[in-house]
């Protein structure tokens, strides 16, 4: 019987509206929040002063309930906004990091391409010069020495670039598969460097 009597009580309606104020704060903007709050206050005051559906002082209880509900909704909304801002910042930082990594890789690739192209061009030039010096033993020996130095420098430059892109600076690249490949190439070409210069 008491449950049936609840809807007839204007104070219950006003109290429910006040409790819902936090949801309005959480889900809407400032304009609709202020409009809803003003409506709740107007309903509670009219129920107390005009229709007598709310007992004396009931509007203060409704207002206090609405204020508490609004503070809860505002706190939840602030937390959501902070989470969104943090997510946006993380996405921006991740994008900037990926962009920086991509640009650095492109720069290193261009630099490595230029270094290797220069050294191989030098080697090729002296190989051709060696073929033209068949009658000069001294010239052939000089060309071979130049080819050897150029090949050593090429391997050294590649080794140095690998150190730049290595995730663990200072790690001994002699134990990496890439350096083993370079050494194998040096053996096959007959120009294995006597010592690889680091730095």
Coordinates of N, CA and C in Angstrom, one line a residue, residues 3 7 17-18 22 28 35 39 52 90 92 120-121 126 128 138 144 160 163 184-185 199:
X3 N 3.8 1.5 -1.3 CA 4.5 1.6 -2.6 C 3.6 2.4 -3.6
X7 N 4.1 7.5 -5.8 CA 4.0 8.5 -6.9 C 3.2 9.7 -6.6
X17 N 14.3 13.5 -9.1 CA 14.9 14.4 -10.1 C 16.3 14.9 -9.6
X18 N 16.4 15.2 -8.3 CA 17.6 15.7 -7.7 C 18.7 14.7 -7.8
X22 N 23.1 14.2 -11.1 CA 24.5 13.8 -11.3 C 24.6 13.2 -12.7
X28 N 25.8 15.6 -20.1 CA 25.4 16.8 -20.9 C 26.4 17.9 -20.7
X35 N 20.1 24.3 -16.9 CA 18.6 24.3 -17.1 C 17.9 23.2 -16.3
X39 N 15.3 23.7 -13.1 CA 14.0 23.1 -13.1 C 13.7 22.3 -11.9
X52 N 2.0 22.8 -1.6 CA 2.2 22.1 -0.3 C 2.4 20.6 -0.5
X90 N 48.9 9.9 -25.2 CA 49.7 8.7 -25.5 C 49.7 8.4 -27.0
X92 N 49.4 10.6 -29.3 CA 50.3 11.6 -30.0 C 51.8 11.3 -29.8
X120 N 82.3 1.3 -52.9 CA 82.2 0.3 -54.0 C 82.6 1.0 -55.3
X121 N 82.2 2.2 -55.5 CA 82.6 2.9 -56.7 C 84.2 3.0 -56.8
X126 N 89.4 1.2 -59.2 CA 90.7 0.7 -59.1 C 90.8 -0.7 -59.7
X128 N 89.2 -1.7 -62.4 CA 89.4 -1.4 -63.8 C 90.8 -0.8 -64.1
X138 N 104.4 -2.6 -60.7 CA 104.3 -1.6 -59.6 C 102.9 -1.0 -59.6
X144 N 96.1 -2.8 -56.3 CA 95.6 -3.8 -55.4 C 95.6 -3.3 -53.9
X160 N 80.5 0.5 -38.5 CA 80.2 1.7 -37.7 C 78.7 2.1 -37.8
X163 N 76.7 -0.1 -35.6 CA 76.8 0.3 -34.2 C 75.8 1.4 -33.9
X184 N 82.7 -13.0 -43.6 CA 82.7 -14.0 -44.6 C 82.8 -13.4 -46.0
X185 N 82.2 -12.2 -46.2 CA 82.3 -11.5 -47.5 C 83.8 -11.1 -47.7
X199 N 84.1 3.4 -34.1 CA 83.9 4.8 -33.9 C 84.6 5.5 -35.1

